[in-house]
Amino acid sequence: MLPLRRLSAACRRRGLAQFATGIPREAADAVVVGAGAVGLAVARALAMAGRDVVMVEAASSFGTGTSSRNSEVIHAGIYYPPRSLKANLCVRGREMLYKYCTERAIPHKRLGKLIVATGVAETAKLDMLLKSAKDNGVDDLQMMEGSQAMEMEPELRCLKALLSPSTGIVDSHSFMLSLLADAENLGATISYNTAVISGRVGDEGIELHISESKELENHSIGSPVLPQIVLLPKLLINAAGLSAIPLAKRLDGLAQAFVPPAYYARGCYFTLSQTKSPFSHLIYPLPEDGGIGVHVTLDLNGLVKFGPDVEWLDGKMDDMSCFLNRFDYSVNPTRCSGFYSVIRKYFPNLKDCSLEPGYSGIRPKLSGPGQRPSDFVIQGGCPQYSWAG
C-alpha cells in the first residue's frame, strides 16, 4: 500500500485528513487523474500557478499508455480544420515545445516532413491540404514537384509533395520526465498503481473513491469494488487517456451531456530490418479515415518505423482494464501484409520480408469510422471538473 500511504501522507502534511466509516476521507486542492503527457503538463501548470497538486496514475509509472505508443512526432498543424482547437493549439504549441525542449536539453530534431501524392487524383487533395494549412497559420510550407522531392529523397516515388520544415521528432520519455520533474519540484505529488474506481460530483463537491491497483487483481466481476481512500478535491482534471470516458461514466452526478461518445482505434507499427535508413525526412501519405496514413517515422537513433494503420476496436473499455491499466497492445504479425502494398506506393524498393513487428498503440477518439474528425474536448461545465485532452 505504499502508493496510497504516500498519497495519504501528502494530504495529512497539509492538515487535510478526515476519517469516517473506517475509510479515510482526505481533502485535496487539485487532483489530476492520469500521468501521461497531458496530465503531467496540466499538473505542472497548476503547480506553477500555486495549486497543491496530487496526480493519481493506475500504472506503475508515468506515460505508459498513449503518450509512449505513438510516432513521437512534433506536428506543424497542417491537417486540422481552421479555427479548431487542434489547429490553434498545435501551431502555438509547436514552437513552445521546441523552445521547452531546447531549454531543457530534451532530445529532439526538426527533421521536416514530406506529404506525398502518388497518383493524379491525389494532387488536388494535396493542394487543398496546403490551403487548409495556410488558413491555420502554417506559413512555411513548400509545394514541390515530384522530381524536386525525389532529388531530396532518392528512394521516394511521388508526383507531388508538400514540404513541412517545422515538423520534427522528440524523445517522448525525456519530455514527460522533464514535465514530472518540474511538477514535483513545485510540490506536486504523484501516486502510482492508484485507480479511481468511482466517485460523485454534486453541489457538495467532488468525491473520488480510490483503491490501489494490485488490490483489484483478483476482484470478482459483479461484486462491489470498495475504496481504500476517498479524496475530496476542490478541482478535478480528467486526463486519463484511454480511461477518461469510462472514468467520467463512473462519476455519479456528472450529467451525461458532459460525457462524449468514445471510439478506439488500435494502430500497429512495423520496423525496417535494415540498419541504414532510406530516408532523411519523415514521409507521409495523404490522410485516411481514422488517421493520417501509414507513414515513415525516424527515431533519434535513425531507426525507421512504419505506421500506424487503423484497426477500429469493437465495444468499450471495461472498468477492470482501466483499473489495472491492462490493454491489448499486441501486434499481429500478419497485419504487415497490408503494409507492403501501402508503403510501396511511395517506397517501391521496399524488400519482401523486411518489416518486423514493432509495437502498437490505442487511440481514444471522439469520432468513429466514416465520421468527420472531432475537435479536442476540453470542458468544465461542472465548475470543479474538467477534461484535458
Coordinates of C-alpha atoms in Angstrom, one line a residue:
M1 CA 0.0 0.0 0.0
L2 CA 3.0 2.3 -0.4
P3 CA 1.4 4.5 -3.1
L4 CA -1.7 5.1 -1.0
R5 CA 0.3 5.7 2.1
R6 CA 2.3 8.3 0.2
L7 CA -1.0 9.9 -1.1
S8 CA -2.5 9.9 2.4
A9 CA 0.7 11.3 3.9
A10 CA 0.8 14.1 1.3
C11 CA -2.7 15.2 2.3
R12 CA -2.0 14.9 6.0
R13 CA 1.1 17.1 5.7
R14 CA -1.4 19.8 4.6
G15 CA -3.7 19.1 7.5
L16 CA -6.5 17.8 5.3
A17 CA -7.2 14.3 6.6
Q18 CA -10.6 13.3 7.9
F19 CA -11.9 9.8 8.8
A20 CA -15.4 8.4 8.5
T21 CA -16.9 4.9 8.4
G22 CA -13.4 3.4 8.7
I23 CA -12.3 4.8 5.3
P24 CA -10.0 7.9 5.3
R25 CA -11.6 10.9 3.6
E26 CA -8.9 13.3 2.7
A27 CA -9.3 16.8 1.2
A28 CA -7.2 17.9 -1.7
D29 CA -6.8 21.1 -3.7
A30 CA -6.3 19.9 -7.3
V31 CA -6.3 16.2 -8.4
V32 CA -5.1 15.2 -11.9
V33 CA -6.1 11.7 -13.0
G34 CA -3.6 10.3 -15.5
A35 CA 0.1 10.9 -15.7
G36 CA 0.6 10.9 -19.5
A37 CA 1.9 13.9 -21.4
V38 CA -1.3 15.9 -21.0
G39 CA -1.8 15.1 -17.3
L40 CA 1.8 15.9 -16.5
A41 CA 1.7 19.2 -18.4
V42 CA -1.6 20.1 -16.6
A43 CA -0.1 19.2 -13.2
R44 CA 3.0 21.3 -14.0
A45 CA 0.9 24.3 -15.0
L46 CA -1.3 24.0 -11.9
A47 CA 1.7 23.7 -9.6
M48 CA 3.3 26.8 -11.3
A49 CA 0.1 28.7 -10.6
G50 CA 0.5 27.8 -6.9
R51 CA -2.0 25.0 -6.5
D52 CA -1.4 21.9 -4.3
V53 CA -1.5 19.1 -6.9
V54 CA -2.0 15.4 -6.5
M55 CA -1.6 13.2 -9.5
V56 CA -3.0 9.6 -9.5
E57 CA -1.9 7.1 -12.1
A58 CA -3.2 3.5 -12.4
A59 CA 0.1 2.2 -13.9
S60 CA 3.4 1.7 -12.2
S61 CA 5.0 4.6 -13.9
F62 CA 4.2 7.7 -15.9
G63 CA 3.4 7.8 -19.6
T64 CA 2.9 4.1 -20.2
G65 CA -0.2 4.4 -22.4
T66 CA -1.0 6.5 -25.5
S67 CA 1.8 9.0 -24.6
S68 CA 4.5 6.4 -25.2
R69 CA 2.8 4.4 -28.0
N70 CA 2.8 6.9 -30.9
S71 CA 5.1 8.2 -33.6
E72 CA 6.8 10.8 -31.3
V73 CA 6.3 13.5 -33.9
I74 CA 6.1 17.2 -33.3
H75 CA 3.3 18.3 -35.7
A76 CA 3.1 21.6 -37.6
G77 CA -0.7 22.0 -37.5
I78 CA -1.4 21.0 -41.1
Y79 CA -4.3 18.6 -41.0
Y80 CA -6.8 20.3 -38.7
P81 CA -10.0 22.3 -39.6
P82 CA -9.3 26.1 -39.4
R83 CA -10.2 27.8 -36.1
S84 CA -10.4 24.4 -34.3
L85 CA -8.7 23.9 -31.0
K86 CA -6.4 21.3 -32.6
A87 CA -5.2 23.8 -35.2
N88 CA -4.7 26.7 -32.8
L89 CA -3.1 24.7 -30.1
C90 CA -0.8 22.8 -32.5
V91 CA 0.5 25.9 -34.2
R92 CA 1.1 27.7 -31.0
G93 CA 2.3 24.7 -29.1
R94 CA 4.8 23.5 -31.7
E95 CA 7.1 26.4 -31.1
M96 CA 6.5 26.3 -27.4
L97 CA 7.5 22.7 -27.4
Y98 CA 10.7 23.3 -29.5
K99 CA 11.6 26.1 -27.1
Y100 CA 11.0 23.9 -24.0
C101 CA 13.0 21.0 -25.4
T102 CA 15.9 23.3 -26.3
E103 CA 15.9 24.9 -22.8
R104 CA 15.8 21.6 -21.0
A105 CA 18.1 19.7 -23.4
I106 CA 15.4 17.2 -24.3
P107 CA 16.5 15.2 -27.3
H108 CA 14.6 16.3 -30.4
K109 CA 15.2 17.2 -34.0
R110 CA 13.5 19.4 -36.6
L111 CA 13.7 16.9 -39.5
G112 CA 11.0 18.1 -41.7
K113 CA 8.2 16.1 -43.4
L114 CA 7.2 15.4 -46.9
I115 CA 3.5 14.7 -47.5
V116 CA 3.3 13.0 -50.9
A117 CA 0.8 12.5 -53.7
T118 CA 1.5 9.3 -55.6
G119 CA -1.4 9.4 -58.0
V120 CA -3.0 12.0 -60.2
A121 CA -6.2 12.1 -58.2
E122 CA -4.2 12.9 -55.0
T123 CA -2.6 16.0 -56.3
A124 CA -5.8 18.1 -55.9
K125 CA -6.1 16.8 -52.3
L126 CA -2.5 18.0 -51.7
D127 CA -3.4 21.5 -53.0
M128 CA -6.5 21.5 -50.6
L129 CA -4.3 20.5 -47.7
L130 CA -1.9 23.4 -48.4
K131 CA -4.7 25.9 -48.4
S132 CA -6.1 24.5 -45.2
A133 CA -2.7 24.6 -43.5
K134 CA -2.2 28.2 -44.5
D135 CA -5.6 29.0 -43.0
N136 CA -4.3 27.5 -39.8
G137 CA -1.3 29.8 -39.8
V138 CA 1.2 27.3 -41.0
D139 CA 3.2 29.6 -43.2
D140 CA 6.4 27.8 -44.0
L141 CA 5.1 25.0 -46.3
Q142 CA 6.5 24.5 -49.8
M143 CA 4.8 22.7 -52.6
M144 CA 7.2 20.6 -54.7
E145 CA 7.1 18.7 -57.9
G146 CA 7.9 15.1 -57.6
S147 CA 11.3 15.5 -59.2
Q148 CA 12.3 18.0 -56.5
A149 CA 11.1 15.8 -53.7
M150 CA 12.8 12.7 -55.2
E151 CA 16.1 14.7 -55.5
M152 CA 15.8 15.3 -51.8
E153 CA 14.9 11.6 -51.1
P154 CA 16.1 9.3 -53.9
E155 CA 14.2 6.3 -52.6
L156 CA 10.9 8.2 -52.7
R157 CA 8.4 8.0 -55.6
C158 CA 5.7 10.6 -55.9
L159 CA 4.1 13.1 -58.4
K160 CA 4.0 16.0 -56.0
A161 CA 4.9 16.7 -52.4
L162 CA 4.3 19.2 -49.6
L163 CA 7.4 20.0 -47.5
S164 CA 6.8 20.9 -43.9
P165 CA 10.1 22.1 -42.4
S166 CA 8.7 22.7 -39.0
T167 CA 7.7 19.0 -38.4
G168 CA 10.1 17.2 -36.1
I169 CA 10.6 14.3 -33.6
V170 CA 11.1 14.3 -29.8
D171 CA 12.1 11.8 -27.2
S172 CA 8.7 11.5 -25.5
H173 CA 10.0 9.7 -22.4
S174 CA 12.6 12.5 -21.8
F175 CA 9.9 15.1 -22.4
M176 CA 7.5 13.6 -19.9
L177 CA 10.3 13.0 -17.3
S178 CA 11.1 16.8 -17.5
L179 CA 7.4 17.7 -17.0
L180 CA 7.2 15.4 -14.0
A181 CA 10.4 16.9 -12.5
D182 CA 9.0 20.4 -13.0
A183 CA 5.8 19.5 -11.3
E184 CA 7.4 17.7 -8.3
N185 CA 10.0 20.4 -7.8
L186 CA 7.0 22.8 -7.4
G187 CA 5.5 20.5 -4.7
A188 CA 3.2 18.2 -6.7
T189 CA 2.7 14.6 -5.5
I190 CA 2.2 11.6 -7.7
S191 CA 0.8 8.2 -6.6
Y192 CA 1.3 5.2 -9.0
N193 CA -0.7 2.0 -9.0
T194 CA -3.7 4.0 -7.9
A195 CA -7.1 3.6 -9.5
V196 CA -10.1 5.9 -9.3
I197 CA -12.8 3.2 -9.0
S198 CA -15.8 5.5 -8.7
G199 CA -16.9 8.9 -7.4
R200 CA -19.6 11.5 -7.4
V201 CA -20.0 15.2 -8.4
G202 CA -22.6 17.4 -6.8
D203 CA -23.4 20.7 -5.1
E204 CA -21.4 19.5 -2.0
G205 CA -18.3 19.0 -4.1
I206 CA -16.4 16.1 -5.6
E207 CA -15.6 12.6 -4.1
L208 CA -13.1 10.3 -5.7
H209 CA -13.1 6.7 -4.5
I210 CA -9.5 5.4 -4.7
S211 CA -8.0 1.9 -4.5
E212 CA -4.6 0.5 -5.0
S213 CA -4.5 -1.3 -8.4
K214 CA -3.0 -4.5 -7.1
E215 CA -5.9 -4.9 -4.6
L216 CA -8.1 -5.3 -7.6
E217 CA -6.1 -8.1 -9.2
N218 CA -8.4 -10.9 -8.0
H219 CA -11.6 -9.0 -7.9
S220 CA -14.7 -11.0 -8.7
I221 CA -16.7 -9.4 -11.5
G222 CA -20.1 -8.4 -10.3
S223 CA -19.1 -7.9 -6.6
P224 CA -18.7 -4.3 -5.3
V225 CA -15.3 -2.6 -5.5
L226 CA -14.7 -0.8 -2.2
P227 CA -12.4 2.2 -1.9
Q228 CA -9.4 2.4 0.4
I229 CA -9.3 6.2 0.4
V230 CA -11.8 8.9 -0.5
L231 CA -10.3 12.1 -1.9
L232 CA -12.3 15.3 -1.7
P233 CA -10.7 17.7 -4.3
K234 CA -11.6 21.3 -5.0
L235 CA -10.6 20.8 -8.6
L236 CA -10.6 17.5 -10.7
I237 CA -8.8 17.2 -14.0
N238 CA -9.6 14.0 -16.0
A239 CA -6.6 13.4 -18.2
A240 CA -6.9 9.6 -18.0
G241 CA -6.4 8.9 -21.7
L242 CA -8.0 5.5 -22.7
S243 CA -9.7 5.5 -19.3
A244 CA -11.0 9.1 -19.4
I245 CA -14.5 8.5 -20.7
P246 CA -15.0 5.3 -18.6
L247 CA -13.9 7.4 -15.6
A248 CA -16.4 10.1 -16.4
K249 CA -19.2 7.5 -16.6
R250 CA -18.3 6.2 -13.1
L251 CA -18.8 9.7 -11.6
D252 CA -22.3 9.8 -10.2
G253 CA -24.0 13.2 -10.7
L254 CA -22.0 14.2 -13.7
A255 CA -24.5 15.0 -16.4
Q256 CA -24.3 12.7 -19.4
A257 CA -24.1 15.8 -21.6
F258 CA -20.5 16.1 -20.4
V259 CA -19.6 12.6 -21.4
P260 CA -19.0 12.3 -25.2
P261 CA -19.2 9.0 -27.1
A262 CA -15.9 7.1 -27.3
Y263 CA -14.3 5.2 -30.1
Y264 CA -11.0 3.3 -30.0
A265 CA -8.6 2.6 -32.9
R266 CA -5.5 0.4 -32.5
G267 CA -2.5 1.3 -34.7
C268 CA 0.4 -1.1 -35.3
Y269 CA 3.9 -0.1 -36.2
F270 CA 6.4 -2.3 -38.0
T271 CA 10.2 -1.6 -38.1
L272 CA 12.5 -1.8 -41.0
S273 CA 15.1 -4.6 -40.5
Q274 CA 17.8 -2.9 -42.5
T275 CA 20.1 -0.7 -40.3
K276 CA 20.6 2.2 -42.7
S277 CA 17.5 4.5 -43.1
P278 CA 16.4 5.0 -46.7
F279 CA 15.1 8.5 -45.8
S280 CA 16.3 11.6 -44.0
H281 CA 12.8 13.2 -43.7
L282 CA 9.5 11.9 -42.3
I283 CA 7.4 10.7 -45.2
Y284 CA 3.6 10.8 -45.0
P285 CA 0.9 9.8 -47.5
L286 CA -2.3 11.8 -47.6
P287 CA -4.7 11.3 -44.6
E288 CA -7.1 8.4 -44.5
D289 CA -10.2 7.6 -42.5
G290 CA -9.3 7.4 -38.8
G291 CA -5.7 8.5 -39.1
I292 CA -3.0 10.3 -41.2
G293 CA -1.8 7.2 -43.1
V294 CA 0.9 4.6 -42.7
H295 CA 3.9 6.9 -42.7
V296 CA 7.7 6.7 -42.3
T297 CA 9.0 7.9 -38.9
L298 CA 12.6 8.1 -37.8
D299 CA 13.6 8.0 -34.2
L300 CA 16.5 9.9 -32.8
N301 CA 18.8 7.0 -33.4
G302 CA 17.9 7.0 -37.1
L303 CA 15.9 3.7 -37.0
V304 CA 12.9 3.5 -39.2
K305 CA 9.3 2.5 -38.3
F306 CA 6.2 2.4 -40.5
G307 CA 2.7 3.0 -39.1
P308 CA 0.3 3.3 -37.7
D309 CA -2.5 1.5 -39.5
V310 CA -6.1 1.8 -38.3
E311 CA -8.0 -1.1 -36.7
W312 CA -11.3 0.0 -35.1
L313 CA -11.9 -1.8 -31.9
D314 CA -15.4 -3.0 -31.1
G315 CA -17.0 -2.3 -27.7
K316 CA -15.9 -0.2 -24.8
M317 CA -13.0 -0.1 -22.4
D318 CA -14.1 -2.2 -19.4
D319 CA -13.6 -0.8 -15.9
M320 CA -11.2 -3.5 -14.8
S321 CA -8.9 -2.9 -17.7
C322 CA -8.8 0.8 -16.7
F323 CA -8.2 0.0 -13.1
L324 CA -5.3 -2.3 -13.8
N325 CA -4.0 -0.4 -16.9
R326 CA -4.3 -3.6 -18.9
F327 CA -5.0 -3.0 -22.6
D328 CA -4.3 -5.3 -25.6
Y329 CA -1.2 -3.8 -27.3
S330 CA -0.3 -7.0 -29.2
V331 CA 0.9 -6.7 -32.8
N332 CA -0.5 -9.4 -35.1
P333 CA 2.4 -10.2 -37.5
T334 CA 0.0 -10.9 -40.3
R335 CA -1.0 -7.2 -40.4
C336 CA 2.3 -6.4 -42.2
S337 CA 0.9 -7.9 -45.4
G338 CA -1.3 -4.8 -45.7
F339 CA 1.6 -2.5 -45.0
Y340 CA 3.7 -3.6 -48.0
S341 CA 1.2 -2.5 -50.7
V342 CA 0.6 0.9 -49.0
I343 CA 4.2 1.7 -48.4
R344 CA 5.3 0.7 -51.9
K345 CA 3.2 3.4 -53.3
Y346 CA 5.8 5.9 -52.2
F347 CA 8.8 3.5 -51.4
P348 CA 8.7 0.9 -54.2
N349 CA 12.1 -0.6 -53.3
L350 CA 10.8 -1.9 -50.0
K351 CA 12.0 -5.6 -50.0
D352 CA 9.9 -8.6 -49.1
C353 CA 10.2 -9.8 -45.5
S354 CA 12.0 -6.6 -44.4
L355 CA 9.3 -5.5 -42.0
E356 CA 9.3 -6.7 -38.4
P357 CA 6.6 -6.3 -35.7
G358 CA 7.3 -3.2 -33.6
Y359 CA 4.7 -2.0 -31.2
S360 CA 1.1 -0.8 -31.1
G361 CA -0.9 2.0 -29.5
I362 CA -4.6 2.6 -29.0
R363 CA -6.0 6.0 -29.9
P364 CA -9.1 7.2 -27.9
K365 CA -11.2 9.1 -30.3
L366 CA -14.4 11.1 -30.3
S367 CA -15.3 10.2 -33.9
G368 CA -15.8 6.8 -35.3
P369 CA -15.4 5.1 -38.8
G370 CA -16.6 7.3 -41.6
Q371 CA -17.3 10.3 -39.3
R372 CA -15.7 13.7 -39.6
P373 CA -12.8 14.1 -37.2
S374 CA -13.8 15.7 -33.9
D375 CA -12.0 18.6 -32.2
F376 CA -10.5 18.3 -28.8
V377 CA -12.9 18.3 -25.9
I378 CA -11.6 20.5 -23.0
Q379 CA -14.6 21.4 -21.0
G380 CA -15.5 22.4 -17.5
G381 CA -19.3 22.5 -17.4
C382 CA -19.1 21.4 -13.8
P383 CA -17.2 24.2 -12.0
Q384 CA -14.9 21.7 -10.3
Y385 CA -14.5 19.2 -13.1
S386 CA -12.5 19.5 -16.3
W387 CA -11.4 17.4 -19.2
A388 CA -7.9 17.7 -20.6
G389 CA -7.1 16.2 -23.9

